[in-house]
Coordinates of C-alpha atoms and ligand atoms in Angstrom, one line a residue:
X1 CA 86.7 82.1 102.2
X2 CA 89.7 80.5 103.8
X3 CA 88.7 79.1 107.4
X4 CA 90.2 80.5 110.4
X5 CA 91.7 83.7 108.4
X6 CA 89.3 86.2 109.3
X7 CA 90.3 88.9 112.1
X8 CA 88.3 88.7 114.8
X9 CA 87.6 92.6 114.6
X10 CA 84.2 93.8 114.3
X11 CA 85.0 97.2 113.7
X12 CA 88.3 100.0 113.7
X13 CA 88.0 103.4 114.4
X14 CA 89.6 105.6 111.4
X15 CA 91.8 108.1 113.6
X16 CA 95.0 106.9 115.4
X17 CA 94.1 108.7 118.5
X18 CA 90.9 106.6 118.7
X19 CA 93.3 103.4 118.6
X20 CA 95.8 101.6 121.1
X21 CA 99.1 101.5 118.8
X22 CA 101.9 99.5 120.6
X23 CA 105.7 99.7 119.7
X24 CA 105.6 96.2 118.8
X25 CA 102.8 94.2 116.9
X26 CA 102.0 91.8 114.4
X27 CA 102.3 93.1 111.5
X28 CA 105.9 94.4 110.9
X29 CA 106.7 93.2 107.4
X30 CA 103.9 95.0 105.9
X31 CA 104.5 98.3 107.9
X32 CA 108.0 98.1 107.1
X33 CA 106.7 98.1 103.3
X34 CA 104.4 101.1 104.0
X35 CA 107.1 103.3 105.7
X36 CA 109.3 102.9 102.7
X37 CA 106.9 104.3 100.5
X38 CA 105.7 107.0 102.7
X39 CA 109.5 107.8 103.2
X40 CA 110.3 108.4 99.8
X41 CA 106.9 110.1 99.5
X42 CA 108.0 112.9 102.1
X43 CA 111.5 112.9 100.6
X44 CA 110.3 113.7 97.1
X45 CA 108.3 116.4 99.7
X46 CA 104.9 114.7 98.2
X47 CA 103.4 115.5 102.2
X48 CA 99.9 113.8 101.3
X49 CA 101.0 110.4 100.1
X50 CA 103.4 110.1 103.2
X51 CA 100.8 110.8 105.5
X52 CA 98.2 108.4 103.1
X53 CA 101.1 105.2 103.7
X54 CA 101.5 106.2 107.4
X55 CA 98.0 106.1 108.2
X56 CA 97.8 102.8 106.4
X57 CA 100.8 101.7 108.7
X58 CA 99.2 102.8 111.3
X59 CA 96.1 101.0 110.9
X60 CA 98.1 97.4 110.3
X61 CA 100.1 98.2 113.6
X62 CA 96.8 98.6 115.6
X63 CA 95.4 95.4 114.4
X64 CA 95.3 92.2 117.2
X65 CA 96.4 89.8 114.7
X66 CA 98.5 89.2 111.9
X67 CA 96.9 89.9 108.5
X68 CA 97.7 86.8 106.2
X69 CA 95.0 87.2 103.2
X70 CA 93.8 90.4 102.1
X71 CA 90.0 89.5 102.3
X72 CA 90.7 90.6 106.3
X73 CA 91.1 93.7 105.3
X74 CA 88.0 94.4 104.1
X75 CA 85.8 97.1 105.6
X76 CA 88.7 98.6 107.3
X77 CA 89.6 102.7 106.9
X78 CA 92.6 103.7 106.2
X79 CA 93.7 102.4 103.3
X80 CA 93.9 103.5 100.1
X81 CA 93.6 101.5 97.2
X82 CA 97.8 102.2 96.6
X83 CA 98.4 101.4 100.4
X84 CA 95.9 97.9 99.5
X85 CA 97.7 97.2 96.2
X86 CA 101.2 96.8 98.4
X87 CA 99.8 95.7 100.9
X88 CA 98.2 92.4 98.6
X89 CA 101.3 92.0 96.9
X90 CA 103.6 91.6 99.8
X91 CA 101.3 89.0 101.3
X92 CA 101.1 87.2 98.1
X93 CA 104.9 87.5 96.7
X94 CA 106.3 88.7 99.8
X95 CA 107.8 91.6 98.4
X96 CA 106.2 94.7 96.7
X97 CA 107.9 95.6 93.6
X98 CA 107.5 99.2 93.9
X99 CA 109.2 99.2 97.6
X100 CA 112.1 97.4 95.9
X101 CA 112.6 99.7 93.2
X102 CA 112.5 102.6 95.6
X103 CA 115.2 100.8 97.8
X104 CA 117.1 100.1 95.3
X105 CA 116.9 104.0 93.6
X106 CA 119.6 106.0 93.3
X107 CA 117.8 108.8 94.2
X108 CA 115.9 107.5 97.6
X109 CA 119.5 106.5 98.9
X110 CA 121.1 110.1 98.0
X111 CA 118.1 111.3 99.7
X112 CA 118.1 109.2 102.9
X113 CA 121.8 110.0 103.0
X114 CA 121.7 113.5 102.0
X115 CA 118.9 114.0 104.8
X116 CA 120.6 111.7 107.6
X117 CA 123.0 115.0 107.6
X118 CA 121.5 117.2 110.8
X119 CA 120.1 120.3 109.4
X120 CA 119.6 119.1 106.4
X121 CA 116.2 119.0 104.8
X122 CA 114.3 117.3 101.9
X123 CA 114.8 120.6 99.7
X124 CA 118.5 121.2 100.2
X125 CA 119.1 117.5 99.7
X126 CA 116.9 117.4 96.4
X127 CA 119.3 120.7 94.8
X128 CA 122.3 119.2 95.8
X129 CA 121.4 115.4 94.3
X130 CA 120.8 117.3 91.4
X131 CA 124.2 118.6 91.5
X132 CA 125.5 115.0 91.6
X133 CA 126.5 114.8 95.2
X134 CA 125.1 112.0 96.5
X135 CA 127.0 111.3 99.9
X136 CA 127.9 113.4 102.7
X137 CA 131.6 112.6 101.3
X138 CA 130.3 113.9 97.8
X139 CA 129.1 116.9 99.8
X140 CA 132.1 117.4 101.8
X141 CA 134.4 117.6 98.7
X142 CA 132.2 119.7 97.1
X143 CA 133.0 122.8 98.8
X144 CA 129.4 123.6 99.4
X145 CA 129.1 126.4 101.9
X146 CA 127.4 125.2 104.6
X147 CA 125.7 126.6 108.1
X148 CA 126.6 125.5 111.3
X149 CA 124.4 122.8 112.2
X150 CA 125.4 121.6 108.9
X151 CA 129.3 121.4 109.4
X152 CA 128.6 119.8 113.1
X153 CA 126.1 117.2 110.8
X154 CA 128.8 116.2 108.8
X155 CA 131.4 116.0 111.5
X156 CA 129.2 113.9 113.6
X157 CA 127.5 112.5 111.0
X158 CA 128.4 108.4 111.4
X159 CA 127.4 109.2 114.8
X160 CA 124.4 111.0 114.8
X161 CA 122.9 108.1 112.9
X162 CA 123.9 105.2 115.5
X163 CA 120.5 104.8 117.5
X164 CA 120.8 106.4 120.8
X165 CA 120.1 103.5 123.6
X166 CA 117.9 103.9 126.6
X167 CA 120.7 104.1 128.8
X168 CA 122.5 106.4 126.8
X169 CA 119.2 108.4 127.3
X170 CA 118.7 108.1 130.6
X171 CA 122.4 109.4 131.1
X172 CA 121.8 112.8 129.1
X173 CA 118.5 112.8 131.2
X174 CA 121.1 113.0 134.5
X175 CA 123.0 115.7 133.1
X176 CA 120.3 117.6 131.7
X177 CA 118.8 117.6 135.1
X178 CA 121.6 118.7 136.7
X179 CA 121.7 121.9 134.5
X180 CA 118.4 122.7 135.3
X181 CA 118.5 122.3 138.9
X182 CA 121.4 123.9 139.0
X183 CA 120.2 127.3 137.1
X184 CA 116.7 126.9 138.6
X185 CA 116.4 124.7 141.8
X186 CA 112.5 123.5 141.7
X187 CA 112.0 122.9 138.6
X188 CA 110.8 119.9 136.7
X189 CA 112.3 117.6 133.8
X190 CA 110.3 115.3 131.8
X191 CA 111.4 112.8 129.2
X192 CA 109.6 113.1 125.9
X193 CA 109.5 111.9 122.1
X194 CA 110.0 108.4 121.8
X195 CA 111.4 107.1 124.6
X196 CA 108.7 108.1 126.5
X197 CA 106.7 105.7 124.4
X198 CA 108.6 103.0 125.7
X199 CA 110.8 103.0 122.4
X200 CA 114.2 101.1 123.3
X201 CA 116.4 103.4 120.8
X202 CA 115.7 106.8 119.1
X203 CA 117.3 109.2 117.0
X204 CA 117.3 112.1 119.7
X205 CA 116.6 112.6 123.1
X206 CA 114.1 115.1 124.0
X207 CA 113.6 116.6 127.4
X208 CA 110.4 119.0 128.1
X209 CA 111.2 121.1 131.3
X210 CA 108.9 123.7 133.8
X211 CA 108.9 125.3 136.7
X212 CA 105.3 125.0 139.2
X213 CA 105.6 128.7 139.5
X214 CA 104.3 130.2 136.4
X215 CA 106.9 132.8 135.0
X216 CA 109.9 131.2 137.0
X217 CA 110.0 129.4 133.8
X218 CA 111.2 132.2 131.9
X219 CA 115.0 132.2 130.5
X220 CA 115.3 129.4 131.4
X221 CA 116.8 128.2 128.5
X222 CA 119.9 130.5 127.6
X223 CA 120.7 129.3 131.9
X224 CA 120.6 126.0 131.3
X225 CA 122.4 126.0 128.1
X226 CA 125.4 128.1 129.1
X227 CA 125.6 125.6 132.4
X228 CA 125.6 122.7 130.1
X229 CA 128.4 124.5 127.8
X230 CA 130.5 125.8 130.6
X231 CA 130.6 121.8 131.6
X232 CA 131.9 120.6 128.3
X233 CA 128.7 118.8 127.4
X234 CA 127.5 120.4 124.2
X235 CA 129.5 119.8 120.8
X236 CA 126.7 122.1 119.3
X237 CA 123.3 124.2 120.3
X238 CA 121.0 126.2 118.6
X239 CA 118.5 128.0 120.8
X240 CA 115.0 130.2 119.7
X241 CA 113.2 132.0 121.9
X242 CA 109.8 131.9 123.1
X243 CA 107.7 134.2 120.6
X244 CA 104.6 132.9 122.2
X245 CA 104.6 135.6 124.4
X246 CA 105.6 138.6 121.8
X247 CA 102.5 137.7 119.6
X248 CA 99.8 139.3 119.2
X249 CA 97.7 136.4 117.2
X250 CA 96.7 134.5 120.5
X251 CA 97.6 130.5 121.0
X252 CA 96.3 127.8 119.2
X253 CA 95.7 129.3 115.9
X254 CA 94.6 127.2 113.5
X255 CA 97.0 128.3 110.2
X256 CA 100.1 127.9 112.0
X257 CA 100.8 124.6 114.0
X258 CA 104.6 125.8 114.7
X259 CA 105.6 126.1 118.4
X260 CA 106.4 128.8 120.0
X261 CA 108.3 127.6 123.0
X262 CA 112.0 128.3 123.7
X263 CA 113.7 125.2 122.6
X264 CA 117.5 124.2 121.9
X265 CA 118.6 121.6 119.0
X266 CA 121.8 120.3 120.3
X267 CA 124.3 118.2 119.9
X268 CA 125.4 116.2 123.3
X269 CA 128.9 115.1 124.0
X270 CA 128.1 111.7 126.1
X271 CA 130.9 109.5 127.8
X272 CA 130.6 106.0 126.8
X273 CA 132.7 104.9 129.6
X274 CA 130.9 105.8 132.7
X275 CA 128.1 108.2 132.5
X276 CA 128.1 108.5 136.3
X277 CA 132.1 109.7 135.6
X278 CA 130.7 111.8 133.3
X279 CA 128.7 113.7 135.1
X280 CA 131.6 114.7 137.6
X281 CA 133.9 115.6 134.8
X282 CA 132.3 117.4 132.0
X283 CA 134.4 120.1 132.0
X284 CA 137.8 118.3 132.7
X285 CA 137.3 116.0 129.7
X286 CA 136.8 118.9 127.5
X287 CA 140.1 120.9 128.7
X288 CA 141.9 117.8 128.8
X289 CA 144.6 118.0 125.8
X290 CA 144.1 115.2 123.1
X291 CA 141.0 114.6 123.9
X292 CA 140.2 112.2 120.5
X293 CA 142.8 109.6 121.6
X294 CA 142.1 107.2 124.1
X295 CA 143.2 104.0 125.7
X296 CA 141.2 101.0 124.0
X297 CA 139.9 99.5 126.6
X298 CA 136.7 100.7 128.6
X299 CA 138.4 99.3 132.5
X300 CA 141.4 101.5 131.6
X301 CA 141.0 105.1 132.9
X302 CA 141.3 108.5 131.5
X303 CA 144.6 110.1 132.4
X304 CA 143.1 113.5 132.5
X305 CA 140.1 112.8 135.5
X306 CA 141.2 113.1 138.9
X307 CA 141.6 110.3 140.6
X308 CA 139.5 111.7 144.2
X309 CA 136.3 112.7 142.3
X310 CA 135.1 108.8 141.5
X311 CA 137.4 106.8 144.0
X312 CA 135.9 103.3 142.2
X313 CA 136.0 104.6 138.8
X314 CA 139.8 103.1 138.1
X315 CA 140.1 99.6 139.6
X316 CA 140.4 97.5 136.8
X317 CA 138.8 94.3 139.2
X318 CA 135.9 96.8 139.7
X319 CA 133.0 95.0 138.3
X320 CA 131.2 97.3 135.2
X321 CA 127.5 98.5 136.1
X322 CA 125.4 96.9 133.4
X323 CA 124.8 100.2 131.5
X324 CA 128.0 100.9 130.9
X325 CA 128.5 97.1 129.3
X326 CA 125.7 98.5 127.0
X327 CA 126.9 101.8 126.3
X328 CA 130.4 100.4 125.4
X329 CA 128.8 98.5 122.6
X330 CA 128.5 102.0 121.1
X331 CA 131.7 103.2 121.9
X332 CA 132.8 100.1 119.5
X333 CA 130.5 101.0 116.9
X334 CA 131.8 104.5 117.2
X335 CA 135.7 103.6 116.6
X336 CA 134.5 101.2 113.6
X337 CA 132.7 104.2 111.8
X338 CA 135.2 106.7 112.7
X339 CA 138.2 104.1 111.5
X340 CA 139.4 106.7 109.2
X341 CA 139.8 109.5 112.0
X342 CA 142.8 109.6 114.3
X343 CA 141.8 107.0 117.0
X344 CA 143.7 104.4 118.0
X345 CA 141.0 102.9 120.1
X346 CA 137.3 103.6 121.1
X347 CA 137.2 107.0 122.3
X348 CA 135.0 107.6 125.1
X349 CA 132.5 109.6 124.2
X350 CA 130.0 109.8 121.9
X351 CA 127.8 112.6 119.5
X352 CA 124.3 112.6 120.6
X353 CA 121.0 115.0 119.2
X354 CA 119.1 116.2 121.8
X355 CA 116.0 118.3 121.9
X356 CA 115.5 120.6 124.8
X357 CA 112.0 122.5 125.2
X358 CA 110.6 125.2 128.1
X359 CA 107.2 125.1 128.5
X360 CA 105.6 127.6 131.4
X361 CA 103.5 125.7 133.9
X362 CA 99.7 126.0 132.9
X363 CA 100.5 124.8 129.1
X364 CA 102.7 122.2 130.6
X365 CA 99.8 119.3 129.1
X366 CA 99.8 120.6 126.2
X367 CA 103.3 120.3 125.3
X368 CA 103.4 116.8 127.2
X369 CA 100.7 115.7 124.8
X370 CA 102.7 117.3 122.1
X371 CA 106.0 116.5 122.1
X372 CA 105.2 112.9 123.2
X373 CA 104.4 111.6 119.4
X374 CA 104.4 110.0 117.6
X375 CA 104.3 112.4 114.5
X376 CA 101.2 110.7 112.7
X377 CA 99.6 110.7 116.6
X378 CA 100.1 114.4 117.2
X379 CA 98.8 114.7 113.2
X380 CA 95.3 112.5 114.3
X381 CA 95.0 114.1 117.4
X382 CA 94.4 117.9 115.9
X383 CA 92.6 116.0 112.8
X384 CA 90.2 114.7 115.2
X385 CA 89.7 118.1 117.2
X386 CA 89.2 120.5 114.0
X387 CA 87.1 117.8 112.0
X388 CA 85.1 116.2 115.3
X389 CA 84.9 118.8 117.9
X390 CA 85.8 122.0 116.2
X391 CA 88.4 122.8 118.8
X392 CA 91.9 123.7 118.0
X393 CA 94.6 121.9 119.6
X394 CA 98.0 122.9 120.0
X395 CA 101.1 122.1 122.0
X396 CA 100.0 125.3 124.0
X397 CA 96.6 125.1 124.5
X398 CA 92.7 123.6 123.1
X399 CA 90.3 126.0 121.8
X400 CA 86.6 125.4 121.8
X401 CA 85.4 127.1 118.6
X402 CA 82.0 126.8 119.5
X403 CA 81.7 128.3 122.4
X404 CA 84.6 130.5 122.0
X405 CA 86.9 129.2 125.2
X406 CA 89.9 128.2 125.4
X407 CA 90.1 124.6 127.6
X408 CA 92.3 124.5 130.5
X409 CA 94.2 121.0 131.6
X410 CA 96.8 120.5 133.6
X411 CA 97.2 116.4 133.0
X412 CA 96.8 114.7 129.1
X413 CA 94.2 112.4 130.9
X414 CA 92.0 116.1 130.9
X415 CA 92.8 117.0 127.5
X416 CA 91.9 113.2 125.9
X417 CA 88.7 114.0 127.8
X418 CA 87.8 117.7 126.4
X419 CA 88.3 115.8 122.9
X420 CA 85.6 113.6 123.8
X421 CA 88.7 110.5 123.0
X422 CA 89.4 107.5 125.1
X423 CA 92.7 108.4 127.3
X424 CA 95.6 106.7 125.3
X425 CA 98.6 106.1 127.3
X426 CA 102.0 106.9 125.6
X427 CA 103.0 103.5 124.9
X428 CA 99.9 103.2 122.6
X429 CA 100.7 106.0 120.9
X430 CA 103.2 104.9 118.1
X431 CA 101.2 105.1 115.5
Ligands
GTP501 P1 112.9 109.4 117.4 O1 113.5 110.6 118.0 O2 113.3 109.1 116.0 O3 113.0 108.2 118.3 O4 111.3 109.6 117.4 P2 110.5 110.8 118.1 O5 109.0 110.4 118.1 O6 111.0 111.1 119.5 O7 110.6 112.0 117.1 P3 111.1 113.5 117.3 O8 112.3 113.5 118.3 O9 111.4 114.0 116.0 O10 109.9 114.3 117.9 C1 109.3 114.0 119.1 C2 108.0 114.7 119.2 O11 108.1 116.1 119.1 C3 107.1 114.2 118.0 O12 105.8 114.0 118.5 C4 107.0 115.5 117.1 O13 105.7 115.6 116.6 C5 107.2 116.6 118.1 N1 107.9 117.7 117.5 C6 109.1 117.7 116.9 N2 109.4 118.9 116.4 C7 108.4 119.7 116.7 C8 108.0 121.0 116.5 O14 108.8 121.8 115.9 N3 106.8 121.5 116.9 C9 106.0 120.6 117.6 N4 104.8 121.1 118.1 N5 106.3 119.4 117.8 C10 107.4 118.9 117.4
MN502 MN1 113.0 111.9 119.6
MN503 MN1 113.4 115.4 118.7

């Protein structure tokens, strides 16, 4: 054996909710291999062998080193002898031949782009790449009949697949807040999903909100969502109810992992010129006529805002609050993607997916721990409780099927500790 190659690891636990898994770690290019695979694994709706390359992924990305021979590997869980075959020949050739194929497929790409559309899902995509369309232009052309999240996917669609920043987050967060104080003053907001793993950009932003008074909790979601669309924020919003309450079949149940909260998939209409501005002015910017043409700078103002709502908003000497210097990146991005639309300049807003859920007070862990991520995570954690502790875990509750209890918690610190798991903060949880 080479000297000085082996890992100084004497042993890895095999679930990713046993493991510290931070965003960033050493061993990106063979991750990076692994995702591809399991990408075109759950495209081609093959749900075992996406979940076989993620927890392979998973493993490399909780290791302390980098792995530079594959005889470090050895005795490790997790991977498969597919998983070890890439794995080998990226260290040795640097690339895996199978990862470059699928890259390269004609059918991975229509896939990706097919399923980059919002509300469009590995099946859909699959019947209409067998139709021949292969791009969101093919599909607009097509004269497809599509559902509304579909038509707001494909207006939005260049968009919707920029990377939303963490300031661009953490402006949604300020308006989202501001509905639900509004609607129900006492209530609480929590940031979720990735971000709340200390991710730096995301797809979405997703929000988990509750009121300390159990039941206040209720509606709350049709309130906040008819604030947020009275101000002009929302381009689009879907909304389903909480059927937790209507069932009869109890929390937690084992056959069905779906949630039952009331959530809302939306589409947010974000300045990218002031956020704070924003917030003041939803509802004028939306009225406002023309509201796709705007001047091209990001120090010129909006002609349609009033002037004595943000006194420091129009001075041109005024100097820019770092944030917006970052969001106005986007807004460049945004007029480059949209050069065949009507704008003459960056426009000031931006399309933004966000995820909005209601949870009532005493499952409020539950759905913390739940809607926290990342996917594989959540997928260990209930792995771990059905195949270790025979307890059910949800985002609603933890069942003890021995002793035939459901486990209360009211902080993920108490739940980690029911499973019998070392706590593992969200930033070590993007496995
Ligand atoms: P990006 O948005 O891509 O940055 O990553 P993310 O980890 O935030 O992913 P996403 O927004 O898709 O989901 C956030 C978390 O919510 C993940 O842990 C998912 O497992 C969870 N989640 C998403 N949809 C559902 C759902 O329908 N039910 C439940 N229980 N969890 C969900
Ligand atoms: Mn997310
Ligand atoms: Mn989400």
């Amino acid at each position: 054996e080479k000297p000085g190659l082996e890992l100084t690891v004497v042993s890895v636990p095999s679930y990713a909710c046993q493991r510290h898994t931070p965003l960033l770690h050493h061993n990106t290019i063979l991750t990076d291999a692994l995702s591809i695979l399991a990408e075109n694994a759950e495209l081609s709706e093959n749900e075992g062998r996406g979940v076989a390359f993620r927890r392979a992924a998973a493993l490399l990305k909780s290791l302390p080193q980098e792995v530079r021979g594959a005889e470090q590997l050895r005795g490790l869980p997790c991977l498969g002898e597919h998983s070890l075959r890439v794995i080998k020949e990226v260290l040795e050739d640097g690339v895996s031949h199978e990862v470059e194929t699928t890259t390269h497929s004609e059918q991975f790409k229509a896939m990706k782009a097919l399923t980059g559309i919002f509300g469009v899902g590995a099946k859909t995509a699959d019947r209409w790449f067998r139709e021949g369309i292969h791009t969101p232009s093919n599909l607009q052309r097509s004269g497809h009949t599509l559902n509304r999240a579909q038509r707001a996917g494909l207006k939005y669609y260049d968009e919707l697949n920029l990377p939303v920043t963490k300031p661009e987050a953490v402006a949604i967060g300020q308006i989202v807040e501001r509905a639900v104080h509004a609607v129900l003053p006492g209530a609480e907001m929590t940031l979720i999903g990735g971000f709340r793993r200390g991710k730096q950009t995301g797809h979405d932003v997703d929000f988990l909100i509750t009121h300390p008074d159990e039941g206040r909790e209720e509606g709350l979601m049709p309130k906040v969502v008819s604030w947020l669309e009275a101000q002009g924020f929302l381009l689009y919003q879907k909304t389903t109810g909480n059927s937790y309450l209507e069932s009869k079949e109890g929390p937690a149940r084992p056959a069905s992992n779906m949630d039952r909260f009331e959530r809302c998939f939306s589409i947010f209409r974000l300045s990218t010129d002031n956020e704070g501005r924003e917030i003041q002015t939803g509802r004028e910017i939306q009225t406002g006529e023309g509201p796709q043409t705007y001047s091209p700078t990001l120090t010129n103002t909006d002609p349609h805002t009033h002037s004595d709502t943000h006194p420091h908003s129009k001075t041109d000497s005024h100097p820019l609050p770092q944030t917006l210097v970052v969001v106005g990146d986007h807004a460049q991005k945004v007029s480059w993607v949209l050069g065949n639309s009507q704008c003459s300049g960056p426009r000031s807003w931006r399309a933004v997916r966000v995820d909005l859920v209601v949870s009532p007070y005493s499952q409020f862990a539950f759905a913390l721990l739940g809607w926290t991520g990342s996917k594989l995570f959540e997928r260990e954690l209930r792995r771990w409780a059905i195949h270790e502790k025979a307890m059910t875990l949800s985002s609603h509750a933890l069942y003890d099927r021995k002793r035939m209890q459901y486990l209360r918690a009211s902080s993920e610190e108490e739940i980690f500790a029911h499973l019998g798991l070392e706590y593992i903060p969200p930033c070590d949880r993007n496995a």
